[in-house]
Amino acid sequence: MFRSRVKLVLSRFVQAIPTLFGVIVVTFILTRALPGDPAVYFAGPAADAKSIEQVRVALGLDKSLPEQFVRYVGDLVTGDLGDSISTGQPVVSDIASRLPASLELTLFALIISLAIAIPLGILAATRPGTWVDHLCRLVVTAGVSLPVFFTGLALVYVFYYQLGISPAPLGRLDFVHFAPPAVTGFFVIDALLDTDLDTALAALSQLLLPAITLALFTLAPIARMTRAAMLQVLSSDFVRTARAAGLTRSRVLFTYAFRNALLPVITTLGMVFSFMLGANVLVEKVFAWPGIGSYAVEALVVSDYAAVQGFVLAMAVLFVTLNTLIDIAYTVIDPRVGLDG
Amino acid sequence: MIRRSLSAMAVPADAAAIRGSSRNTLKHIGYVLRSNPMTMGAFILFVLFVIAAVLGPSLVPYDPLKSDPAAALQAPSAAHWFGTDDLGRDVFSRVVVATRLDLFIALSAVAISFLLGSVIGSLSGYYGGWTDRITGRFIDTIMAFPLFVLAMGIVAALGNSVVNIIYATAIVNLPFYARMSRAEVNVRREAGFVLAAKLSGNSDLRILATQIFPNALPPMMVQISLNLGWAILNAAGLSFIGLGVRPPTPEWGIMVAEGARFIVSGEWWLAIFPGAVLMLAVFTFNMLGDGLRDIVDPRQRT
């Protein structure tokens, strides 16, 4: 049985390969669908016909599309996404240096969101018709209607301008503190590792508002799914049997019901990540957060195509990886998987 | 002779049944609207949004593009309900006039993805096999991207314009319609009325268009309403980061973006009002979708 499970986990990895291939095809099409002639664009505004031709040959644009595609894949394998026009750096190193900021924000938001949404969903399912249930319904319907950039600005207005408890929405650290020595790239954790409590708190206070904004957005789908899954499991036969057998309330709720309800919740996490990585861009713009989202927005404004396409590809690869991890988590958690396979 | 009299008898009976059922449907809709105040409220808001979209420019008290430096950055008052922006333009007028553009973008995007998605989904659900596998792979590839990020990439590649915002939103919405119509068509493929239609010599496409698809339509309608809200959010998000709509065109997303600079100095009305109206529009379509679901399928109520 252990063996069949290892096999399943491996097959999940294999299943990600065609998806990844599709992603690369789409990003290739996007880079070739640039308005006008890419060679003219990359040669710059001052180029004459000869230098445009040089750029065309240098970029391989004079070859056939399949040849261009092979070359594109070859570049990707060696980690070459082209150079950004605005920063002058390779896109890969730009993205790599900004990724920790985005990950810190996204992961922190996810933790907040899970910590609120799952208890809320469970409470709403176990106490239908009470105020918790109504609160859950309100959160679920209002949450999906909230534009993240609007919630972010509203929070800034209340907590920075009105109450003055939050720092200015300008990046990861104020001007007083210096970035801690990089270990994980997460400022809060790095500062704690450096035993610099002051900087850790400063970084945390910068992180709090954007993370809450992002968490509010993802709260709704998780709470909705937890509630629905718990309701379904609680009305099932094995829970009735467990209750009839006189097991304690908490044992029925957590050992029997919650573990089974967790599976559909994990499945929805895939969709949640899709929303979250998109919303991340908007939140980073509102809070001037120096992650890859704001990098892409800056690149979009100046038509820095290599940077934008690199960003799209990086996000897609990240998303496919997350989905594969979710699938694997599902395989590992679900006791039924692997028994019939 | 017998046949003719039979059909002559059948027609009035059918007509009466149809009239009866449509009256019942209306009754049911009325009942749902009355018993669910949220849906009723959403319906009223929806009508208001439609009025604003159709008549907006002729209803507003000020020209949404006319600047008045003397009246810049005024807080909400009786003269300017939502205040004025940094150029002295009336925020209320701009918010109302923006309704048309925002709804237009969302509606056209959803219409495109509904048409394309249901054709793709119906064909793959009906024929199965290779058609299904190829379209399935195509849909999976779109879903392999975070949708908003893909929309950004598409707009960046196609060029920065309102039309391309519509296309991008339509493409990222496509999978939902394709998957849904595929599932709805698939369960009806072997239904009795489909086999009967086949036996009487109808072609596959005719059966798909006249027998199966109309039956799949009600759940698709719910999806459209829920999706419209998301399409509005998506389009406003894109224009918030500077894609598509250009200033000084009034549009909710770009108004929030322009007003964002003034939040930290306390001029909240520039960004909060367009943002709140945007939120209200999305909320309206979501509530309407939930209400529609009650009408179409009362069992799915949560």
XYZ file of C-alpha atoms in Angstrom:
643
model
C 0.000 0.000 0.000
C 2.879 2.349 0.794
C 4.340 1.502 -2.580
C 1.166 2.283 -4.479
C 1.066 5.618 -2.731
C 4.619 6.499 -3.739
C 3.655 5.535 -7.277
C 0.654 7.863 -7.110
C 2.740 10.753 -5.845
C 5.180 10.207 -8.708
C 2.346 10.055 -11.213
C 1.133 13.445 -9.976
C 4.504 14.873 -10.913
C 4.281 13.257 -14.336
C 0.803 14.728 -14.823
C 2.197 18.218 -14.301
C 4.509 17.864 -17.311
C 1.918 18.280 -20.115
C 0.394 21.210 -18.201
C 3.798 22.824 -17.932
C 4.334 22.257 -21.638
C 0.979 23.940 -22.381
C 2.005 26.880 -20.209
C 5.253 27.273 -22.142
C 3.396 27.130 -25.483
C 1.000 29.857 -24.331
C 3.777 32.141 -23.071
C 5.649 31.563 -26.337
C 2.556 32.608 -28.303
C 2.192 35.659 -26.052
C 5.774 36.768 -26.717
C 5.293 36.345 -30.469
C 1.899 38.100 -30.479
C 3.500 41.445 -29.644
C 1.888 44.277 -31.566
C 3.966 45.033 -34.631
C 7.395 43.594 -35.337
C 9.240 42.404 -32.185
C 12.591 43.027 -33.880
C 11.732 46.696 -34.446
C 10.612 46.925 -30.861
C 13.710 45.304 -29.327
C 16.075 47.254 -31.586
C 14.883 50.455 -29.946
C 13.516 53.719 -31.346
C 16.794 54.916 -32.941
C 17.445 51.762 -34.986
C 17.846 51.746 -38.776
C 16.956 48.883 -41.126
C 20.361 47.266 -40.757
C 20.390 47.133 -36.968
C 16.796 45.894 -36.967
C 17.935 43.040 -39.196
C 20.815 42.344 -36.812
C 18.421 42.165 -33.872
C 16.130 39.906 -35.888
C 18.957 37.445 -36.489
C 20.251 37.773 -32.935
C 16.813 36.965 -31.506
C 16.277 34.179 -34.036
C 13.156 35.854 -35.405
C 14.217 35.073 -38.989
C 13.746 31.347 -38.334
C 10.492 29.389 -38.671
C 8.089 29.309 -35.717
C 8.893 25.704 -34.650
C 12.612 26.564 -34.686
C 11.899 29.689 -32.672
C 9.959 27.574 -30.200
C 12.813 25.108 -29.746
C 15.135 28.034 -29.168
C 12.681 29.558 -26.686
C 12.496 26.303 -24.706
C 16.281 26.039 -24.801
C 16.557 29.563 -23.364
C 14.075 28.681 -20.623
C 16.029 25.576 -19.643
C 19.158 27.672 -19.192
C 17.136 30.219 -17.221
C 17.294 32.954 -19.853
C 14.109 35.039 -19.966
C 15.739 37.990 -21.718
C 16.736 41.345 -20.275
C 14.442 43.920 -18.778
C 14.562 47.274 -20.547
C 13.680 49.312 -17.490
C 16.194 47.802 -15.039
C 18.783 46.609 -17.576
C 19.115 43.362 -15.618
C 18.267 39.814 -16.725
C 14.577 39.226 -16.005
C 15.393 36.031 -14.090
C 17.585 37.794 -11.530
C 15.037 40.636 -11.210
C 12.266 38.161 -10.451
C 14.439 36.060 -8.147
C 15.404 39.102 -6.084
C 11.781 40.230 -5.727
C 10.138 36.853 -5.216
C 10.779 36.582 -1.429
C 8.799 39.786 -0.813
C 5.813 38.382 -2.706
C 6.059 34.986 -1.037
C 6.282 36.518 2.428
C 3.129 38.527 1.773
C 1.196 35.667 0.170
C 2.107 33.022 2.738
C 1.395 35.297 5.679
C -1.966 36.216 4.156
C -2.759 32.555 3.588
C -2.024 31.707 7.222
C -4.273 34.538 8.464
C -7.002 33.526 6.066
C -6.914 29.824 7.000
C -6.773 30.653 10.717
C -10.004 32.639 10.438
C -11.913 30.904 7.653
C -11.689 27.298 8.854
C -12.917 27.907 12.437
C -15.607 30.218 11.041
C -16.778 27.576 8.589
C -16.812 24.855 11.262
C -18.721 27.036 13.727
C -21.232 28.022 11.052
C -21.802 24.384 10.135
C -22.223 23.195 13.717
C -24.505 26.066 14.713
C -26.770 26.666 11.700
C -29.130 29.625 12.028
C -27.154 31.350 14.800
C -25.208 34.600 14.543
C -22.047 32.704 13.577
C -23.869 31.231 10.605
C -25.139 34.655 9.544
C -21.681 36.170 10.011
C -20.227 33.408 7.867
C -22.802 34.041 5.141
C -22.107 37.790 5.249
C -18.347 37.218 5.010
C -18.815 34.769 2.157
C -21.033 37.019 0.038
C -19.306 40.313 0.856
C -15.823 38.799 0.572
C -16.167 37.782 -3.055
C -17.531 41.214 -3.989
C -14.651 43.193 -2.496
C -12.157 44.620 -4.963
C -8.809 44.067 -3.196
C -7.455 47.451 -4.211
C -10.528 49.065 -2.639
C -10.232 47.144 0.664
C -6.535 47.934 0.770
C -7.105 51.677 0.339
C -9.958 51.681 2.859
C -7.708 49.953 5.419
C -4.917 52.459 4.736
C -7.332 55.340 5.243
C -8.649 53.986 8.562
C -5.475 52.539 10.093
C -2.870 54.963 8.756
C -4.634 58.296 8.268
C -7.449 58.123 10.837
C -6.047 56.008 13.678
C -2.333 56.364 12.939
C -1.511 52.844 14.159
C -0.178 51.580 10.838
C 2.993 52.791 9.131
C 2.807 54.502 5.733
C 1.966 52.027 2.946
C 5.409 52.292 1.364
C 7.105 48.943 1.066
C 8.572 46.382 3.424
C 10.442 48.601 5.907
C 10.410 52.259 6.919
C 13.473 54.477 6.487
C 14.621 54.075 10.068
C 15.352 50.361 9.816
C 17.730 48.467 7.586
C 16.965 45.190 5.875
C 18.132 42.240 8.011
C 20.883 39.948 6.625
C 19.190 37.719 4.068
C 18.696 34.089 5.088
C 15.169 33.183 4.014
C 14.411 36.494 2.304
C 11.433 36.961 4.651
C 12.203 40.154 6.581
C 10.296 39.196 9.734
C 11.956 35.785 10.021
C 15.393 37.081 9.025
C 15.242 39.826 11.646
C 14.229 37.298 14.292
C 17.118 35.033 13.274
C 19.352 38.073 13.651
C 17.759 38.578 17.119
C 16.805 42.087 16.053
C 13.357 42.338 17.613
C 12.935 46.001 16.747
C 13.380 45.421 13.015
C 11.199 42.307 13.146
C 8.354 44.307 14.670
C 8.823 47.104 12.141
C 8.714 44.624 9.263
C 5.680 42.920 10.771
C 3.807 46.206 11.097
C 4.477 46.922 7.409
C 3.360 43.423 6.484
C 0.153 43.400 8.494
C -2.145 45.634 6.416
C -1.349 44.210 2.960
C -1.589 40.672 4.343
C -4.972 41.385 5.935
C -6.179 42.885 2.645
C -5.177 39.765 0.777
C -6.568 37.501 3.492
C -9.986 39.198 3.431
C -10.176 38.412 -0.256
C -9.414 34.694 0.146
C -11.463 34.248 3.313
C -14.722 33.814 1.419
C -14.032 30.736 -0.730
C -12.305 28.875 2.129
C -15.054 29.628 4.664
C -17.776 28.716 2.164
C -16.155 25.400 1.309
C -15.404 24.512 4.949
C -19.012 25.189 5.923
C -20.443 23.189 3.015
C -18.062 20.257 3.518
C -18.677 20.172 7.295
C -22.456 20.256 6.779
C -22.230 17.340 4.405
C -19.948 15.266 6.605
C -21.933 15.996 9.783
C -25.086 14.601 8.176
C -23.376 11.405 7.059
C -23.952 7.958 8.534
C -20.555 7.465 10.143
C -20.900 10.659 12.149
C -24.352 9.572 13.313
C -22.896 6.221 14.301
C -20.025 7.855 16.144
C -22.490 10.051 18.032
C -24.730 7.091 18.812
C -21.725 5.212 20.141
C -21.380 7.970 22.717
C -18.110 9.518 21.592
C -17.439 12.980 22.932
C -18.530 15.954 20.908
C -15.023 17.166 20.198
C -13.865 13.714 19.146
C -16.738 13.364 16.683
C -16.166 16.865 15.386
C -12.417 16.760 14.895
C -11.354 13.142 14.522
C -14.315 12.003 12.443
C -15.896 14.982 10.745
C -13.142 17.548 10.248
C -10.564 15.195 8.790
C -13.004 14.167 6.095
C -14.215 17.702 5.484
C -10.621 18.803 4.981
C -10.348 17.075 1.594
C -12.726 19.309 -0.412
C -11.205 22.332 1.369
C -7.753 21.340 0.127
C -9.149 20.976 -3.386
C -10.508 24.540 -3.348
C -7.092 25.810 -2.284
C -6.068 25.498 -5.951
C -8.681 28.067 -6.960
C -7.782 30.188 -3.939
C -4.149 30.314 -5.064
C -5.240 31.392 -8.539
C -7.158 34.328 -7.064
C -4.437 35.078 -4.578
C -1.570 35.301 -7.057
C -3.699 37.663 -9.175
C -4.837 39.765 -6.220
C -1.239 39.899 -5.065
C -0.442 42.193 -8.015
C -3.133 44.678 -6.974
C -2.214 44.597 -3.286
C 1.464 45.132 -4.074
C 0.562 48.157 -6.176
C -1.558 49.676 -3.392
C 1.090 49.179 -0.692
C 4.126 49.837 -2.924
C 5.287 46.349 -1.915
C 8.514 45.550 -3.796
C 7.450 42.080 -4.987
C 7.146 40.590 -8.455
C 3.583 41.921 -8.837
C 4.610 45.558 -8.629
C 7.619 44.711 -10.814
C 5.203 43.494 -13.506
C 2.998 46.574 -13.135
C 5.994 48.889 -13.534
C 7.099 46.867 -16.561
C 3.611 47.043 -18.099
C 3.533 50.819 -17.829
C 6.776 51.192 -19.834
C 5.929 48.284 -22.221
C 8.824 46.193 -20.947
C 7.572 42.988 -22.595
C 10.337 40.591 -21.605
C 9.740 41.441 -17.957
C 5.960 41.038 -18.211
C 6.162 37.714 -20.028
C 8.791 36.484 -17.574
C 6.453 37.416 -14.756
C 3.499 35.601 -16.365
C 5.620 32.498 -16.873
C 7.000 32.605 -13.324
C 3.506 32.928 -11.871
C 2.183 30.082 -14.014
C 5.059 27.798 -13.022
C 4.513 28.726 -9.364
C 0.799 28.003 -9.718
C 1.338 24.640 -11.430
C 3.813 23.704 -8.679
C 1.336 24.689 -5.968
C -1.417 22.671 -7.649
C 0.850 19.647 -7.878
C 1.704 20.012 -4.181
C -2.024 20.233 -3.391
C -2.635 17.062 -5.385
C 0.148 15.312 -3.506
C -1.148 16.523 -0.149
C -4.531 15.166 -1.155
C -3.007 11.813 -2.064
C -1.181 11.627 1.230
C -4.122 12.700 3.397
C -7.010 10.835 1.783
C -7.022 7.307 3.206
C -9.116 6.031 0.274
C -6.633 7.044 -2.414
C -4.380 4.149 -3.365
C -6.648 1.443 -1.962
C -8.545 0.889 -5.163
C -5.725 1.861 -7.512
C -57.712 12.038 -40.765
C -57.184 10.579 -37.346
C -53.741 12.023 -37.222
C -55.008 15.486 -38.078
C -57.627 15.474 -35.407
C -55.078 14.246 -32.923
C -52.683 17.041 -33.707
C -55.535 19.509 -33.712
C -56.403 18.370 -30.232
C -52.809 18.341 -29.120
C -52.016 21.909 -30.098
C -54.449 23.771 -27.825
C -53.603 21.422 -24.964
C -49.881 22.125 -25.420
C -50.410 25.840 -25.733
C -52.421 25.863 -22.542
C -49.731 23.849 -20.790
C -47.041 26.234 -21.963
C -49.036 29.269 -20.937
C -49.720 27.619 -17.601
C -46.084 26.778 -17.004
C -44.854 30.262 -17.894
C -47.443 31.723 -15.532
C -46.215 29.319 -12.895
C -42.649 30.383 -13.535
C -43.601 34.025 -13.129
C -45.440 33.150 -9.946
C -42.396 31.280 -8.705
C -40.102 34.197 -9.540
C -42.452 36.561 -7.743
C -42.496 34.205 -4.764
C -38.702 33.988 -4.659
C -38.359 37.770 -4.918
C -40.883 38.341 -2.135
C -39.565 35.681 0.199
C -35.932 36.670 -0.243
C -35.415 40.356 0.479
C -31.736 40.161 -0.506
C -32.628 39.065 -4.034
C -35.316 41.758 -4.182
C -32.767 44.372 -3.101
C -30.270 43.093 -5.643
C -32.923 43.273 -8.347
C -33.721 46.907 -7.486
C -30.014 47.788 -7.495
C -29.627 46.028 -10.810
C -32.397 48.174 -12.316
C -30.678 51.293 -10.933
C -27.366 50.262 -12.491
C -29.064 49.669 -15.837
C -30.694 53.112 -15.658
C -27.313 54.679 -14.810
C -25.685 52.852 -17.706
C -28.329 53.821 -20.255
C -29.228 57.345 -19.165
C -26.166 58.196 -17.042
C -24.620 60.995 -19.121
C -27.922 62.878 -19.382
C -28.783 62.462 -15.694
C -25.635 63.752 -14.019
C -25.450 67.310 -12.660
C -21.931 68.107 -14.010
C -19.874 67.350 -17.080
C -17.690 64.392 -15.985
C -14.684 65.676 -17.968
C -14.895 69.385 -17.189
C -12.243 70.483 -14.724
C -12.634 73.452 -12.385
C -9.385 74.292 -10.557
C -11.228 76.629 -8.185
C -13.270 73.726 -6.825
C -10.476 71.130 -6.573
C -10.421 68.507 -3.790
C -13.647 69.604 -2.097
C -15.143 67.227 0.447
C -18.626 65.801 -0.226
C -21.284 68.503 0.097
C -24.793 69.313 -1.115
C -23.388 70.710 -4.370
C -20.939 67.842 -4.933
C -22.408 64.701 -3.368
C -19.226 62.660 -3.710
C -16.872 65.683 -3.554
C -14.514 66.809 -6.314
C -11.175 65.421 -7.465
C -7.793 67.122 -7.832
C -8.871 68.775 -11.103
C -12.194 69.922 -9.655
C -14.255 67.356 -11.536
C -17.440 66.163 -9.851
C -16.809 62.639 -8.522
C -20.518 61.729 -8.445
C -20.978 62.565 -12.136
C -17.874 60.595 -13.053
C -18.951 57.558 -11.018
C -22.419 57.522 -12.633
C -21.120 58.032 -16.170
C -18.519 55.281 -15.655
C -21.305 52.710 -15.159
C -21.863 52.386 -18.909
C -18.228 51.618 -19.749
C -17.754 49.193 -16.858
C -20.939 47.267 -17.598
C -20.172 47.316 -21.318
C -16.738 45.748 -20.790
C -18.097 43.096 -18.440
C -21.161 42.279 -20.565
C -19.237 41.968 -23.831
C -16.552 39.832 -22.207
C -19.122 37.527 -20.625
C -21.125 37.343 -23.874
C -18.037 36.290 -25.832
C -16.978 33.676 -23.314
C -20.553 32.385 -23.001
C -20.940 31.933 -26.773
C -17.510 30.468 -27.369
C -17.438 28.446 -24.167
C -20.833 26.862 -24.714
C -20.003 25.904 -28.306
C -16.687 24.325 -27.237
C -18.218 22.684 -24.174
C -21.312 21.370 -25.963
C -19.304 19.822 -28.777
C -16.848 18.129 -26.433
C -19.647 16.969 -24.124
C -21.695 15.567 -26.995
C -19.026 13.949 -29.123
C -16.550 12.978 -26.392
C -13.433 11.180 -27.620
C -10.749 13.230 -29.310
C -12.793 16.424 -29.482
C -13.187 16.214 -25.739
C -9.541 15.426 -25.091
C -8.188 18.269 -27.212
C -10.573 20.917 -25.880
C -10.026 19.588 -22.372
C -6.281 20.047 -22.735
C -6.821 23.565 -24.089
C -9.096 24.515 -21.173
C -6.677 22.973 -18.641
C -3.865 25.053 -20.075
C -5.817 28.273 -19.545
C -6.628 27.174 -16.000
C -2.944 26.470 -15.345
C -2.394 30.229 -15.139
C -3.528 32.433 -12.291
C -6.393 34.004 -14.245
C -5.752 37.669 -13.506
C -2.079 37.208 -14.348
C -2.957 35.588 -17.673
C -5.287 38.493 -18.433
C -2.373 40.867 -17.748
C -0.150 38.905 -20.097
C -2.769 38.866 -22.853
C -3.345 42.618 -22.652
C 0.416 43.202 -22.651
C 0.808 41.029 -25.758
C -2.209 42.234 -27.734
C -1.762 45.892 -26.896
C -3.093 48.207 -24.292
C -6.704 49.013 -25.249
C -10.262 48.599 -23.983
C -11.072 46.029 -26.693
C -8.136 43.894 -25.595
C -9.299 44.108 -21.964
C -12.577 42.616 -23.194
C -10.797 39.830 -25.078
C -8.519 39.063 -22.143
C -11.438 38.898 -19.699
C -13.354 36.714 -22.160
C -10.466 34.268 -22.535
C -9.885 33.839 -18.803
C -13.627 33.280 -18.280
C -13.918 30.757 -21.085
C -13.053 27.648 -19.007
C -15.994 28.122 -16.633
C -18.554 28.109 -19.459
C -16.849 25.352 -21.404
C -16.676 23.072 -18.374
C -20.208 23.797 -17.298
C -21.825 23.290 -20.714
C -19.745 20.164 -21.221
C -21.073 18.685 -17.990
C -24.668 19.756 -18.702
C -24.616 18.361 -22.243
C -22.866 15.185 -21.207
C -25.559 14.134 -18.708
C -28.286 14.682 -21.302
C -26.518 12.953 -24.175
C -28.332 9.654 -23.640
C -31.582 11.117 -22.275
C -34.902 9.743 -23.596
C -35.901 12.902 -25.444
C -32.519 13.016 -27.170
C -32.817 9.416 -28.347
C -36.356 10.129 -29.527
C -35.157 13.140 -31.515
C -32.370 11.031 -32.981
C -34.821 8.285 -33.988
C -36.998 10.774 -35.817
C -33.996 11.595 -37.989
C -32.573 14.848 -36.617
C -28.910 15.564 -37.194
C -26.490 15.704 -34.272
C -25.997 19.459 -34.484
C -29.734 20.053 -34.671
C -30.337 17.917 -31.605
C -27.551 19.709 -29.777
C -28.905 23.137 -30.646
C -32.651 22.567 -30.283
C -32.973 19.741 -27.738
C -29.994 19.578 -25.408
C -28.648 23.098 -25.185
C -31.939 24.830 -24.237
C -32.137 22.428 -21.293
C -28.629 23.314 -20.205
C -29.393 27.018 -20.350
C -30.898 27.683 -16.872
C -27.768 26.678 -14.906
C -25.674 28.618 -17.430
C -27.743 31.728 -16.687
C -26.838 31.480 -13.010
C -23.213 31.189 -14.010
C -23.501 34.285 -16.215
C -24.841 36.389 -13.387
C -22.178 35.229 -10.932
C -19.554 35.662 -13.618
C -20.581 39.218 -14.516
C -19.561 40.373 -11.066
C -16.202 38.718 -11.461
C -15.754 40.172 -14.951
C -16.386 43.674 -13.601
C -13.807 43.087 -10.841
C -11.315 41.733 -13.343
C -11.707 44.634 -15.777
C -11.556 47.227 -12.993
C -8.453 45.499 -11.629
C -6.764 45.687 -15.021
C -7.535 49.380 -15.412
C -6.425 49.959 -11.811
C -2.909 48.853 -12.754
C -2.998 51.142 -15.787
C -4.209 48.847 -18.573
C -6.954 49.530 -21.090
C -8.887 52.599 -20.095
C -6.879 55.827 -20.231
C -7.441 59.004 -18.266
C -9.449 61.202 -18.342
C -12.096 58.587 -19.257
C -14.270 57.965 -16.214
C -14.036 54.303 -15.177
C -14.237 52.879 -11.649
C -10.877 51.085 -11.583
C -8.872 54.004 -12.926
C -10.703 56.444 -10.652
C -9.669 54.386 -7.627
C -6.100 54.322 -8.954
C -6.068 58.097 -9.435
C -7.631 58.680 -6.038
C -5.214 56.320 -4.272
C -2.548 59.055 -4.099
C -4.841 61.209 -1.974
C -5.788 58.548 0.578
C -2.641 59.091 2.653
C -3.386 62.811 2.911
C -6.984 62.211 3.935
C -8.940 63.003 0.737
C -10.764 59.692 0.923
C -13.719 60.480 -1.347
C -11.716 60.321 -4.564
C -11.022 56.600 -4.262
C -13.629 55.347 -1.814
C -16.778 56.319 -3.762
C -15.869 54.716 -7.105
C -14.530 51.707 -5.186
C -17.712 51.383 -3.153
C -19.912 51.627 -6.248
C -17.747 49.018 -7.963
C -18.160 46.779 -4.928
C -21.906 47.372 -4.940
C -22.127 46.410 -8.627
C -20.231 43.174 -8.052
C -22.321 42.454 -4.953
C -25.517 43.064 -6.957
C -24.599 40.549 -9.632
C -23.496 37.983 -7.064
C -26.757 38.296 -5.097
C -28.735 38.198 -8.328
C -26.905 35.015 -9.279
C -27.763 33.435 -5.928
C -31.402 34.470 -6.394
C -31.462 33.058 -9.918
C -30.106 29.811 -8.564
C -33.062 29.625 -6.161
C -35.407 30.083 -9.109
C -33.649 27.601 -11.369
C -32.730 24.965 -8.820
C -34.308 25.362 -5.383
C -32.436 22.333 -4.034
C -28.995 23.903 -4.337
C -29.774 26.609 -1.851
C -27.087 26.974 0.792
